[in-house]
Amino acid sequence: MNFQAELRRKLRATLEGLVPDPEPFAAMLRPAQDPRFGDFQINCAMPLAAQMGRPARDVAQQLVDSLDLDDLCDAPEIAGPGFINLRLRDDLIAAETRKLLSDERLGVPVVPSSKVVVIDYSGPNVAKPMHVGHLRSTVLGRSLELVMRHLGHQVITDNHLGDWGTQFGMILYGYKNFRDDAAYQSAPVQELARLYRLVNQLCDYHDLRAELPKLRDSLAEQQQQVASDESAAAAQPKNKDLAKVVKKSREVLDERAAAIASAEKKIAAVDSDAQLAALAAAHPRISELARLETAKLHAGDEENVRLWNEFLPACLDALNAMYRRLGISFDLTLGESFYNPMLAEVVRELQDHKIAVESDGAVCVFIEGNAAPFIVRKADGAFSYATSDIATIKYRVETLHADVILYVVDARQSEHFELLFATAAKLGYGGIDCRHIKFGTILGNDRRPYKTRSGDTVGLESLLNEGIERARAIVDENDNSKPTPELSEEQRARIAEIVGLGGIFYADLKHNRESDYVFSWDKMLAKTGDTATYIQYAYARVMGILRKGDYAADDVRKLSGPIHLATPTERRLALQLNRFATALDDVVAEYRPNLLTQYLFETANIFAAFFDECPVLKEADASLKESRLRLCLGTADILRTGLRLLGIQVAEQM
RNA sequence: GCGCCCGUAGCUCAGCUGGAUAGAGCAACGGAUUUCUAAUCCGUCGGUCGGGGGUUCGAAUCCCUCCGGGCGUACCA
């Protein structure tokens, strides 16, 4: 039973007569902070008392008197300023655990009113290999998908591919000018990616060269600015505002110097490479021409459309290979290109309703309180991702009938989504629950975005490979250190895959999604601590007990005797199993899978203590032995299910 | 300039719709092993929750301010 939900329900009913809106007060029933306070605590007596102008302990007493929790709890206790401490009855925990253990859903009810939830996640660019930057969206989105499905929502996942943007113009330009036919024949995606990088580099080269004089001027200007600010500050050494101005001014100077250094570095990279330099010299207008290729594609140019259609299948194959590896499949893969035919209409509609206006040649929506406009048509007539994102909302609402749309996208795009949602609301989609499920950046040890040692972005493929390799080394070391190694080559490979991928996913999911976090192989694959491995190991230990005792899991699930809470640890474990449903509710409430990782880690932790203290196979009392066996399997079922909802697998033996 | 986010133990991070002595993992230190797999368990050490003010019976959490850092900021997505 979801004890917390049940207790809150009762509290809410009691509060109904007392306050107009009981919900926030009912929410103040929480798990106890300290085991000495029991299992749950009610914290709402104090604020209620303040509101009613009565002593808090009196209010607490009144709540206790009218609550009637006898069927759930021992006598409630009022403590401190007015906390109400609740301890669940042991017989109730035992009885409810017994039910849970024979329940296929492990005590997790299906939501009473299911919603249509579109989850937009992963969203790679098709012509570029996926890299570490795609990890969080993919892993978080996948987990949210699985949890919401498990709770009974009608989830539609949609991979909103970047298959139509500026980068395609670069690829088209690259293909027409620089392609290596043999390479394209044997590995088209790799060749397209190379062409993209090449064109991108050459575009940068020319753009930066053109910009450099301006940058240098502005640097010189800033140097003078700093000098004058400094002398002003020197004249009034006690003036804090002037000191601040100097500081700011120097920061700007540093920024500009850094921008120039970075530009010079990129330019030098081309200049110092004879081949690149020759290409750059031969293609001085590459940026402009690449943009033109994009524009031609969007306008329906026959050759570009033909090439686009030729490139796409290979790109999709490559992506799908990656998703297969990650165990992911999408319900829909509607890239930006899908919305192309709708864009002109979107802009017209916005203009007709006077939502968008022309400004500096571009068609923009101005949202009150935001300085930046939402540009739905650029001055050159091209549409932007703002336009296609609006078209996407229209499609998801009108065709998919979405109630909720989740965008699992980097936090740096917050502003875009604020403008997007505000614009959508003006168009009449205010009733749809559109949410930016934002997440932070993965950092390296230097606290800069995670890169390889040489400064390149880390490819997702090689990241996964490295994780599995490192896991393999651990598997080997562990098994080889046993008196007689137990695992076959196939088993080791499979375990390495499960542990390696699980470690990467788990490390990502366990952090609060809005935080940046520092990527660390050692931490994510540590044999001990808050890792996937630790939880997977707990699962494998249960399976070890069953194997050793020669029990089939299905037979154990059919057992129906009483559950004994013979020790405090058994009680803790049983109660924890009943919290699974609460944990999943918590995940969905704020779209935070870290609440599930936390729950699973705690569960594995309690199980480890149980494993230490409570013998199963050696237990002489048959009824107690059966009870423990079932607690073990129930734990395993919950760990396996919980990990599965994070996109992580388990092994029977490791 | 404007906007958003962050600053919690040596390190990495939870906690942030205000609630009881601020938590975890790692690291350090000390214990437990004829193992239902020690990829484990138990214990110890460790914090002016960036500083200052305010609101409150009560603040890591809310408000103001200062300091430090990150990100975004009109035609890339």
XYZ file of C-alpha atoms (C1' of nucleotides) in Angstrom:
731
model
C 0.000 0.000 0.000
C 1.093 3.537 -0.691
C 0.988 4.454 2.983
C 1.859 8.058 2.428
C -0.942 8.558 -0.078
C -3.401 6.775 2.202
C -2.422 8.821 5.245
C -2.597 12.032 3.259
C -6.037 11.099 2.031
C -7.230 10.724 5.608
C -5.562 13.929 6.696
C -7.084 15.799 3.780
C -10.559 14.575 4.715
C -10.073 15.754 8.266
C -8.788 19.137 7.145
C -11.688 19.711 4.833
C -13.851 21.094 7.635
C -11.068 23.291 8.946
C -9.629 25.139 5.965
C -10.845 26.085 2.498
C -7.899 24.478 0.691
C -6.586 21.439 2.563
C -4.173 20.225 -0.118
C -1.057 22.203 0.872
C -1.575 21.195 4.492
C -2.132 17.556 3.599
C 1.138 17.690 1.683
C 2.844 18.433 4.986
C 2.509 14.783 5.873
C 5.956 13.437 5.057
C 8.174 10.503 5.813
C 9.689 10.969 9.253
C 13.060 12.682 9.210
C 14.419 10.533 11.951
C 13.440 6.952 12.800
C 12.863 8.051 16.385
C 9.914 10.101 15.185
C 8.218 7.036 13.748
C 7.457 6.435 10.089
C 5.633 9.598 9.102
C 5.233 13.059 10.524
C 2.535 15.656 10.116
C 3.888 19.194 10.123
C 0.797 21.239 9.422
C -0.401 21.938 12.951
C 1.949 24.912 13.358
C 0.955 26.861 10.251
C -2.698 26.017 10.876
C -2.403 27.289 14.408
C -0.827 30.518 13.199
C -3.712 30.962 10.794
C -6.341 30.264 13.450
C -4.609 32.142 16.237
C -4.544 29.138 18.546
C -1.754 27.227 20.294
C -0.145 24.752 17.893
C -0.218 21.818 20.244
C -3.959 22.303 20.727
C -4.466 22.189 16.991
C -2.280 19.114 16.779
C -4.376 17.491 19.495
C -7.557 18.358 17.635
C -6.172 16.794 14.456
C -5.137 13.676 16.298
C -8.582 13.390 17.916
C -10.473 13.673 14.671
C -8.098 11.716 12.431
C -8.949 8.135 13.364
C -5.870 6.353 12.137
C -6.324 3.335 14.371
C -6.459 0.944 11.460
C -3.124 2.259 10.140
C -1.053 3.526 13.024
C -0.173 3.108 16.639
C -1.319 5.980 18.856
C -0.005 9.228 17.323
C 2.323 11.337 19.407
C 2.506 15.082 19.569
C 6.045 16.342 19.884
C 7.936 19.606 20.108
C 6.027 22.669 18.960
C 3.245 20.569 17.417
C 4.638 17.823 15.223
C 2.459 14.746 14.991
C 4.475 11.581 14.773
C 2.978 8.467 13.261
C 4.173 4.923 13.489
C 2.547 2.375 11.220
C 1.199 -0.756 12.848
C 3.476 -3.722 12.366
C 0.585 -6.019 11.511
C -0.512 -3.577 8.812
C 2.950 -3.417 7.250
C 3.150 -7.193 7.315
C -0.279 -7.633 5.745
C 0.275 -4.980 3.078
C 3.691 -6.343 2.222
C 2.167 -9.742 1.795
C -0.283 -8.271 -0.711
C 2.429 -6.384 -2.506
C 4.573 -9.468 -2.907
C 1.902 -11.270 -4.852
C 0.979 -8.203 -6.888
C 2.326 -8.064 -10.412
C 2.458 -4.276 -10.195
C 4.315 -4.359 -6.898
C 1.830 -2.058 -5.241
C 1.957 0.590 -7.951
C -1.557 1.555 -9.008
C -2.460 2.712 -12.491
C -3.346 6.418 -12.559
C -7.100 7.032 -12.408
C -7.078 9.560 -15.233
C -4.566 8.852 -17.914
C -3.210 11.706 -19.978
C -1.797 11.891 -23.459
C 1.798 12.900 -22.862
C 4.109 13.729 -25.728
C 7.741 13.491 -24.702
C 10.207 15.175 -27.001
C 13.696 13.953 -26.273
C 17.103 13.109 -27.705
C 16.680 15.237 -30.845
C 20.069 14.815 -32.499
C 21.151 16.380 -35.751
C 20.993 13.670 -38.345
C 24.200 14.360 -40.142
C 26.398 14.658 -37.113
C 27.346 11.735 -34.918
C 25.698 11.801 -31.512
C 27.949 13.049 -28.752
C 28.014 13.379 -25.007
C 25.741 16.410 -25.255
C 22.886 14.145 -26.292
C 23.282 11.841 -23.343
C 21.188 13.646 -20.773
C 18.225 14.358 -22.992
C 18.202 10.770 -24.172
C 18.620 9.150 -20.788
C 16.271 11.487 -18.904
C 13.641 11.404 -21.608
C 13.780 7.652 -21.808
C 13.330 7.297 -18.076
C 10.426 9.728 -17.928
C 8.835 7.863 -20.785
C 9.139 4.523 -19.021
C 7.915 5.776 -15.661
C 4.903 7.558 -17.125
C 3.983 4.579 -19.228
C 4.302 2.341 -16.216
C 1.875 4.555 -14.334
C -0.605 4.169 -17.162
C -0.281 7.390 -19.111
C -0.622 7.358 -22.873
C 2.888 8.350 -23.759
C 3.931 9.288 -27.262
C 7.663 9.704 -27.663
C 8.843 11.882 -30.497
C 12.399 12.297 -31.642
C 12.455 15.812 -33.050
C 15.431 15.398 -35.364
C 17.509 18.278 -36.600
C 17.198 17.307 -40.229
C 16.436 20.588 -41.907
C 18.588 23.324 -40.501
C 21.621 25.278 -41.553
C 23.871 22.278 -41.099
C 22.205 20.613 -44.080
C 23.239 23.435 -46.331
C 26.805 22.816 -45.229
C 26.508 19.148 -45.987
C 25.036 19.830 -49.387
C 27.794 22.277 -50.152
C 30.367 19.806 -48.892
C 28.904 16.970 -50.888
C 28.905 18.990 -54.087
C 32.429 20.295 -53.638
C 34.528 18.064 -51.425
C 33.117 14.563 -51.386
C 35.243 11.444 -51.483
C 33.124 9.039 -53.506
C 34.771 5.892 -52.243
C 34.348 6.989 -48.652
C 30.759 7.985 -49.308
C 30.001 4.582 -50.824
C 31.491 2.578 -48.002
C 30.459 4.701 -45.005
C 28.075 7.470 -46.066
C 27.295 8.841 -42.637
C 30.926 9.131 -41.679
C 31.687 10.895 -44.922
C 28.767 13.300 -44.485
C 29.901 14.034 -40.980
C 33.404 14.720 -42.258
C 31.993 17.034 -44.913
C 29.950 18.860 -42.322
C 32.941 19.396 -40.097
C 35.058 20.504 -43.016
C 32.547 23.019 -44.366
C 31.834 24.239 -40.872
C 35.505 24.796 -40.292
C 35.949 26.659 -43.569
C 32.874 28.805 -42.911
C 34.226 29.654 -39.492
C 37.563 30.484 -41.020
C 36.185 33.037 -43.423
C 33.638 34.448 -41.020
C 36.228 34.904 -38.331
C 38.753 36.440 -40.688
C 36.138 38.920 -41.771
C 35.311 39.679 -38.186
C 38.821 39.911 -36.856
C 39.517 43.571 -37.680
C 36.317 44.559 -35.933
C 37.241 42.415 -32.967
C 40.657 44.032 -32.785
C 39.169 47.494 -32.960
C 36.801 46.694 -30.176
C 39.666 45.311 -28.138
C 41.611 48.529 -28.586
C 38.533 50.500 -27.681
C 38.081 48.450 -24.570
C 41.704 48.933 -23.599
C 41.140 52.663 -23.640
C 37.938 52.189 -21.718
C 39.750 50.227 -19.054
C 42.472 52.838 -18.858
C 39.984 55.656 -18.397
C 37.935 53.676 -15.879
C 41.099 52.919 -13.974
C 42.183 56.488 -13.771
C 38.717 57.527 -12.656
C 38.851 54.883 -9.956
C 42.364 55.878 -8.948
C 41.152 59.430 -8.406
C 38.549 58.197 -5.940
C 40.028 55.091 -4.362
C 37.177 54.817 -1.839
C 34.420 54.804 -4.421
C 33.183 51.228 -4.590
C 31.042 51.826 -7.647
C 34.028 52.974 -9.654
C 36.035 49.958 -8.554
C 33.213 47.802 -9.769
C 33.144 49.577 -13.098
C 36.843 48.852 -13.500
C 36.332 45.220 -12.683
C 33.516 44.856 -15.209
C 35.476 46.745 -17.762
C 38.466 44.453 -17.345
C 36.217 41.446 -17.641
C 34.913 42.717 -20.940
C 38.487 43.270 -22.040
C 39.410 39.710 -21.113
C 36.399 38.363 -22.944
C 37.305 40.213 -26.085
C 40.925 39.151 -25.880
C 39.782 35.560 -25.450
C 37.464 35.841 -28.440
C 40.338 37.088 -30.567
C 42.655 34.359 -29.327
C 40.078 31.728 -30.111
C 39.466 33.175 -33.569
C 43.172 33.358 -34.275
C 43.596 29.781 -33.194
C 40.874 28.593 -35.539
C 42.266 30.632 -38.383
C 45.765 29.360 -37.732
C 44.515 25.783 -37.746
C 43.465 26.271 -41.341
C 46.400 28.396 -42.414
C 48.948 25.972 -41.051
C 47.443 23.061 -42.962
C 48.371 23.387 -46.634
C 45.409 21.358 -47.827
C 42.875 23.228 -45.720
C 44.415 26.539 -46.630
C 44.106 25.712 -50.303
C 40.457 24.751 -49.870
C 39.769 27.907 -47.927
C 41.377 30.002 -50.621
C 39.377 28.260 -53.305
C 36.067 28.819 -51.490
C 36.017 32.371 -50.199
C 32.224 32.703 -50.246
C 31.546 29.353 -48.628
C 29.368 30.661 -45.782
C 27.082 32.518 -48.074
C 26.905 29.630 -50.547
C 26.200 27.075 -47.839
C 23.326 29.213 -46.597
C 22.106 29.384 -50.148
C 22.051 25.592 -50.323
C 19.831 25.532 -47.248
C 17.533 28.093 -48.763
C 17.352 26.103 -51.999
C 16.506 22.950 -50.088
C 13.738 24.714 -48.215
C 12.412 26.178 -51.444
C 12.155 22.718 -52.963
C 15.155 22.799 -55.290
C 15.050 19.510 -57.163
C 18.662 18.449 -56.763
C 18.935 19.394 -53.103
C 15.708 17.646 -52.229
C 16.912 14.575 -54.112
C 20.199 14.593 -52.210
C 18.423 15.183 -48.913
C 16.286 12.128 -49.616
C 19.402 10.181 -50.478
C 21.277 11.199 -47.317
C 18.513 10.733 -44.839
C 18.017 6.947 -44.808
C 21.673 6.313 -44.114
C 21.678 8.904 -41.347
C 18.585 7.380 -39.788
C 20.134 3.924 -39.944
C 23.130 5.181 -38.049
C 20.949 6.799 -35.399
C 18.800 3.730 -35.077
C 21.841 1.574 -34.530
C 22.707 3.810 -31.601
C 19.191 3.710 -30.202
C 19.085 -0.065 -30.503
C 22.189 -0.198 -28.451
C 20.645 2.054 -25.849
C 17.454 0.000 -25.862
C 15.340 2.861 -27.155
C 12.718 3.121 -29.835
C 10.555 6.135 -30.507
C 6.878 6.150 -31.324
C 7.451 8.985 -33.742
C 10.475 10.440 -35.404
C 9.184 13.653 -36.861
C 12.115 15.884 -37.611
C 12.064 19.548 -38.435
C 11.601 18.719 -42.106
C 8.201 17.226 -41.357
C 6.880 20.648 -40.417
C 8.292 22.501 -43.399
C 5.017 22.543 -45.335
C 3.222 24.110 -42.379
C 5.580 26.979 -41.662
C 4.256 29.612 -44.042
C 0.779 29.054 -42.664
C 2.017 29.402 -39.088
C 3.560 32.779 -39.823
C 0.465 33.926 -41.676
C -1.721 32.919 -38.745
C 0.500 34.763 -36.292
C 0.404 37.857 -38.453
C -3.356 37.632 -39.036
C -3.947 37.570 -35.310
C -1.505 40.440 -34.877
C 0.575 38.230 -32.626
C 3.627 38.679 -34.814
C 4.828 41.909 -36.343
C 7.605 42.918 -38.674
C 10.755 44.315 -37.134
C 14.049 45.006 -38.906
C 12.795 42.928 -41.801
C 12.101 39.890 -39.632
C 8.702 38.705 -38.437
C 8.764 38.586 -34.667
C 6.583 37.895 -31.680
C 7.348 40.201 -28.783
C 6.510 38.769 -25.413
C 6.053 41.230 -22.610
C 8.901 41.154 -20.141
C 11.324 39.668 -22.625
C 13.819 41.809 -24.423
C 14.553 39.229 -27.104
C 12.004 38.734 -29.840
C 10.761 35.352 -30.981
C 11.732 35.358 -34.629
C 9.399 33.301 -36.773
C 10.673 34.517 -40.106
C 14.124 35.830 -40.686
C 14.838 38.920 -42.737
C 16.014 36.726 -45.602
C 12.615 35.036 -45.637
C 13.790 31.760 -44.102
C 11.912 30.230 -41.215
C 13.667 29.381 -37.997
C 13.321 26.702 -35.383
C 10.934 29.057 -33.612
C 8.541 28.622 -36.496
C 8.806 24.878 -36.677
C 8.469 24.585 -32.915
C 5.136 26.353 -33.094
C 4.041 24.137 -35.951
C 5.101 21.199 -33.818
C 2.891 22.265 -30.931
C -0.045 22.676 -33.275
C 0.537 19.208 -34.662
C 0.926 17.621 -31.247
C -2.254 19.197 -29.978
C -4.457 18.899 -33.029
C -3.311 15.581 -34.420
C -1.851 13.761 -31.440
C -4.332 15.278 -28.937
C -1.623 15.929 -26.404
C -2.597 17.039 -22.898
C 0.999 17.408 -21.819
C 4.105 18.097 -23.891
C 7.493 17.583 -22.304
C 10.636 18.984 -23.897
C 13.705 17.317 -22.479
C 16.200 19.928 -23.571
C 19.311 21.663 -22.247
C 18.605 24.407 -19.707
C 20.436 26.916 -21.873
C 17.415 27.007 -24.110
C 15.113 28.197 -21.334
C 14.496 31.534 -22.929
C 13.495 29.966 -26.211
C 10.920 27.803 -24.491
C 9.527 30.648 -22.457
C 8.943 32.564 -25.659
C 7.637 29.492 -27.441
C 5.118 28.633 -24.753
C 4.005 32.241 -24.428
C 3.502 32.443 -28.169
C 1.610 29.157 -28.192
C -0.620 30.485 -25.438
C -1.431 33.534 -27.557
C -2.409 31.169 -30.332
C -4.891 29.506 -28.013
C -2.833 26.606 -26.701
C -2.647 27.959 -23.174
C -4.555 24.984 -21.822
C -1.881 22.538 -22.852
C 0.688 21.712 -20.205
C 3.869 22.477 -22.126
C 6.994 22.023 -20.072
C 10.635 22.514 -20.598
C 12.275 19.643 -18.725
C 15.582 21.397 -18.471
C 18.884 19.883 -17.543
C 22.396 21.085 -16.823
C 25.695 20.486 -18.520
C 28.023 17.528 -18.124
C 31.354 18.921 -16.994
C 34.881 17.604 -17.024
C 37.267 17.670 -14.086
C 38.237 21.191 -15.075
C 34.588 22.231 -14.590
C 34.358 23.095 -18.262
C 31.971 21.177 -20.518
C 33.185 17.594 -20.845
C 35.699 17.184 -23.671
C 38.421 14.786 -24.691
C 41.938 15.542 -23.614
C 42.599 17.180 -26.957
C 39.548 19.372 -26.570
C 37.146 17.649 -28.958
C 33.606 16.750 -28.043
C 33.248 13.164 -26.912
C 31.310 10.938 -29.277
C 28.505 8.979 -27.697
C 29.630 5.764 -29.341
C 33.113 5.941 -27.903
C 31.724 6.989 -24.549
C 29.581 3.870 -24.365
C 32.457 1.705 -25.551
C 34.754 3.070 -22.915
C 32.167 2.502 -20.196
C 31.756 -1.099 -21.247
C 35.491 -1.654 -21.510
C 36.063 -0.278 -18.049
C 33.228 -2.381 -16.691
C 34.746 -5.430 -18.356
C 38.009 -4.874 -16.546
C 36.125 -4.790 -13.253
C 34.141 -7.913 -14.072
C 37.322 -9.761 -14.977
C 39.164 -8.620 -11.914
C 36.296 -9.546 -9.657
C 35.625 -12.957 -11.110
C 39.298 -13.843 -11.483
C 39.880 -13.101 -7.836
C 37.415 -15.807 -6.822
C 38.797 -19.222 -5.848
C 37.245 -20.585 -9.011
C 36.025 -18.085 -11.591
C 32.333 -18.574 -12.249
C 31.550 -16.625 -15.382
C 31.817 -17.633 -19.007
C 33.141 -15.315 -21.679
C 29.582 -14.597 -22.863
C 28.403 -13.861 -19.342
C 31.299 -11.526 -18.728
C 30.623 -9.634 -21.917
C 26.951 -9.305 -21.096
C 27.612 -8.190 -17.526
C 30.155 -5.640 -18.733
C 27.575 -4.225 -21.105
C 24.910 -4.021 -18.409
C 27.224 -2.575 -15.788
C 28.940 -0.175 -18.177
C 25.821 1.298 -19.720
C 23.979 1.160 -16.410
C 26.783 3.063 -14.734
C 26.691 5.830 -17.313
C 22.907 6.152 -17.250
C 22.661 5.986 -13.500
C 25.313 8.629 -12.931
C 23.353 10.927 -15.171
C 19.977 10.198 -13.606
C 21.036 10.373 -9.988
C 21.861 14.052 -10.210
C 19.156 16.613 -9.955
C 18.563 17.204 -13.634
C 18.820 20.966 -13.348
C 22.336 20.815 -11.947
C 25.523 20.598 -13.917
C 27.555 17.603 -12.845
C 31.137 16.468 -13.154
C 31.633 13.365 -15.251
C 33.798 10.753 -13.553
C 34.392 7.208 -14.715
C 35.745 6.176 -11.368
C 32.672 7.326 -9.517
C 30.089 5.941 -11.884
C 31.656 2.508 -12.043
C 32.706 2.292 -8.418
C 31.941 -1.078 -6.947
C 30.618 0.545 -3.830
C 28.557 3.639 -3.186
C 25.589 5.171 -4.938
C 25.974 3.515 -8.332
C 24.029 1.281 -10.666
C 26.503 -1.483 -9.919
C 25.659 -1.456 -6.248
C 21.973 -1.874 -6.997
C 22.574 -4.456 -9.703
C 24.723 -6.355 -7.254
C 21.963 -6.372 -4.655
C 19.716 -7.885 -7.287
C 22.302 -10.508 -8.191
C 22.678 -11.439 -4.537
C 18.984 -12.203 -4.256
C 19.213 -14.311 -7.362
C 22.189 -16.037 -5.791
C 20.075 -17.031 -2.813
C 17.369 -18.451 -5.038
C 19.917 -20.317 -7.106
C 21.675 -21.727 -4.093
C 18.410 -22.744 -2.492
C 17.164 -24.107 -5.801
C 14.047 -21.982 -5.814
C 12.334 -20.854 -8.992
C 11.271 -17.228 -8.772
C 7.789 -17.952 -10.028
C 7.259 -20.586 -7.358
C 8.345 -18.179 -4.642
C 5.918 -15.565 -5.962
C 3.081 -18.043 -5.494
C 3.816 -18.567 -1.807
C 1.201 -17.000 0.388
C 2.157 -17.470 4.027
C 2.454 -14.586 6.486
C 5.244 -12.026 6.343
C 7.179 -11.783 9.600
C 8.843 -8.604 10.706
C 11.107 -10.413 13.103
C 13.825 -7.774 13.218
C 13.869 -3.966 12.821
C 15.679 -4.466 9.532
C 12.921 -6.663 8.157
C 10.420 -4.028 9.154
C 12.489 -1.341 7.467
C 12.793 -3.384 4.310
C 9.085 -4.206 4.185
C 8.156 -0.580 4.668
C 10.622 0.451 1.993
C 9.065 -1.952 -0.511
C 5.729 -0.277 0.111
C 7.261 3.066 -0.782
C 7.895 2.151 -4.405
C 4.613 3.677 -5.554
C 5.384 6.899 -3.669
C 8.780 7.125 -5.310
C 7.266 6.837 -8.782
C 4.636 9.456 -7.950
C 7.426 11.741 -6.821
C 9.329 11.245 -10.061
C 6.349 12.264 -12.146
C 5.346 15.181 -9.934
C 8.443 17.119 -10.970
C 9.848 14.950 -13.693
C 12.852 14.038 -11.595
C 14.210 10.532 -12.060
C 16.808 11.215 -9.358
C 14.032 10.563 -6.857
C 13.821 7.028 -8.215
C 17.577 6.458 -8.111
C 17.528 7.666 -4.536
C 14.757 5.253 -3.667
C 16.505 2.332 -5.328
C 19.795 3.086 -3.626
C 18.078 3.202 -0.248
C 16.285 -0.027 -1.021
C 19.506 -1.776 -2.013
C 21.148 -0.354 1.070
C 18.506 -1.671 3.422
C 18.605 -4.983 1.628
C 22.367 -5.211 2.133
C 21.835 -4.792 5.865
C 19.075 -7.385 5.759
C 21.334 -9.738 3.835
C 23.933 -9.362 6.532
C 21.660 -9.790 9.523
C 18.883 -12.073 8.402
C 19.851 -15.503 7.189
C 17.418 -16.955 4.698
C 18.457 -20.417 3.618
C 19.949 -21.177 7.024
C 16.833 -20.065 8.894
C 15.391 -23.022 10.801
C 11.856 -21.696 11.252
C 10.107 -22.647 8.012
C 7.568 -19.832 8.139
C 10.211 -17.183 8.826
C 12.428 -18.633 6.124
C 9.617 -18.373 3.606
C 8.842 -14.825 4.716
C 12.467 -13.790 4.232
C 12.708 -15.517 0.915
C 9.723 -13.575 -0.292
C 11.080 -10.283 1.023
C 14.246 -11.017 -0.929
C 12.428 -11.712 -4.146
C 10.144 -8.723 -3.653
C 13.225 -6.562 -3.248
C 14.704 -8.023 -6.406
C 11.478 -7.464 -8.318
C 11.374 -3.842 -7.250
C 15.048 -3.246 -7.972
C 14.734 -4.820 -11.394
C 11.551 -2.930 -12.215
C 12.906 0.339 -10.868
C 16.131 0.024 -12.818
C 14.188 -0.902 -15.916
C 12.244 2.331 -15.535
C 15.594 4.096 -15.628
C 16.529 2.226 -18.790
C 19.003 0.032 -16.874
C 19.195 -3.742 -16.966
C 20.177 -6.350 -14.409
C 22.158 -9.589 -14.503
C 21.279 -12.705 -12.536
C 24.896 -13.221 -11.648
C 27.825 -10.854 -11.551
C 23.261 46.629 -19.824
C 19.165 43.071 -19.175
C 17.555 38.063 -17.939
C 18.176 33.021 -15.930
C 20.950 29.572 -12.857
C 24.493 28.207 -9.145
C 27.666 28.798 -4.351
C 25.870 23.040 1.357
C 31.703 18.289 4.699
C 38.588 17.659 1.836
C 36.009 15.911 -3.199
C 31.230 14.793 -5.952
C 26.393 15.835 -4.886
C 21.118 15.392 -2.374
C 17.897 18.394 0.410
C 15.174 24.226 -1.614
C 5.886 24.361 -2.147
C 10.078 26.853 5.559
C 9.732 22.447 10.272
C 12.730 18.940 15.207
C 20.357 18.046 16.546
C 21.679 19.857 7.984
C 22.057 14.327 4.708
C 24.431 10.663 1.199
C 28.467 8.701 -1.596
C 33.702 9.004 -2.059
C 38.166 9.941 0.558
C 40.457 9.310 5.736
C 40.501 6.312 10.173
C 38.842 1.830 13.160
C 36.237 -2.825 13.217
C 33.580 -7.386 11.017
C 35.190 -12.625 6.688
C 35.314 -21.180 7.993
C 30.399 -15.461 2.793
C 22.769 -17.319 1.461
C 28.655 -13.630 -3.896
C 33.182 -8.887 0.937
C 31.216 -5.689 -6.186
C 29.372 -6.323 1.396
C 28.265 -4.652 6.416
C 29.016 -1.758 11.191
C 31.385 2.434 13.451
C 34.433 7.220 13.845
C 36.077 11.826 11.931
C 34.362 15.885 9.134
C 29.825 21.696 7.766
C 29.893 29.943 10.094
C 24.545 25.636 4.257
C 29.327 32.200 0.085
C 28.835 37.116 3.548
C 25.324 40.532 5.774
C 20.360 42.110 6.819
C 14.995 40.992 7.021
C 10.115 38.004 7.434
C 8.696 33.834 10.988
C 7.237 30.311 16.878
C 10.949 28.126 13.324
C 15.195 29.762 7.368
C 20.025 25.795 3.590
C 14.877 26.660 1.863
C 11.104 32.914 1.335
C 12.507 38.565 0.621
C 16.501 42.446 0.147
C 21.659 43.368 -0.494
C 26.808 42.396 -1.298
C 30.731 38.884 -2.982
C 32.162 34.834 -6.245
C 31.101 31.633 -10.603
C 28.270 29.802 -14.995
C 24.855 30.511 -18.959
C 21.708 33.226 -22.314
C 20.822 37.694 -24.671
C 17.478 39.707 -32.964
C 17.744 36.470 -37.600
C 22.402 28.741 -35.619
C 19.334 24.914 -33.437
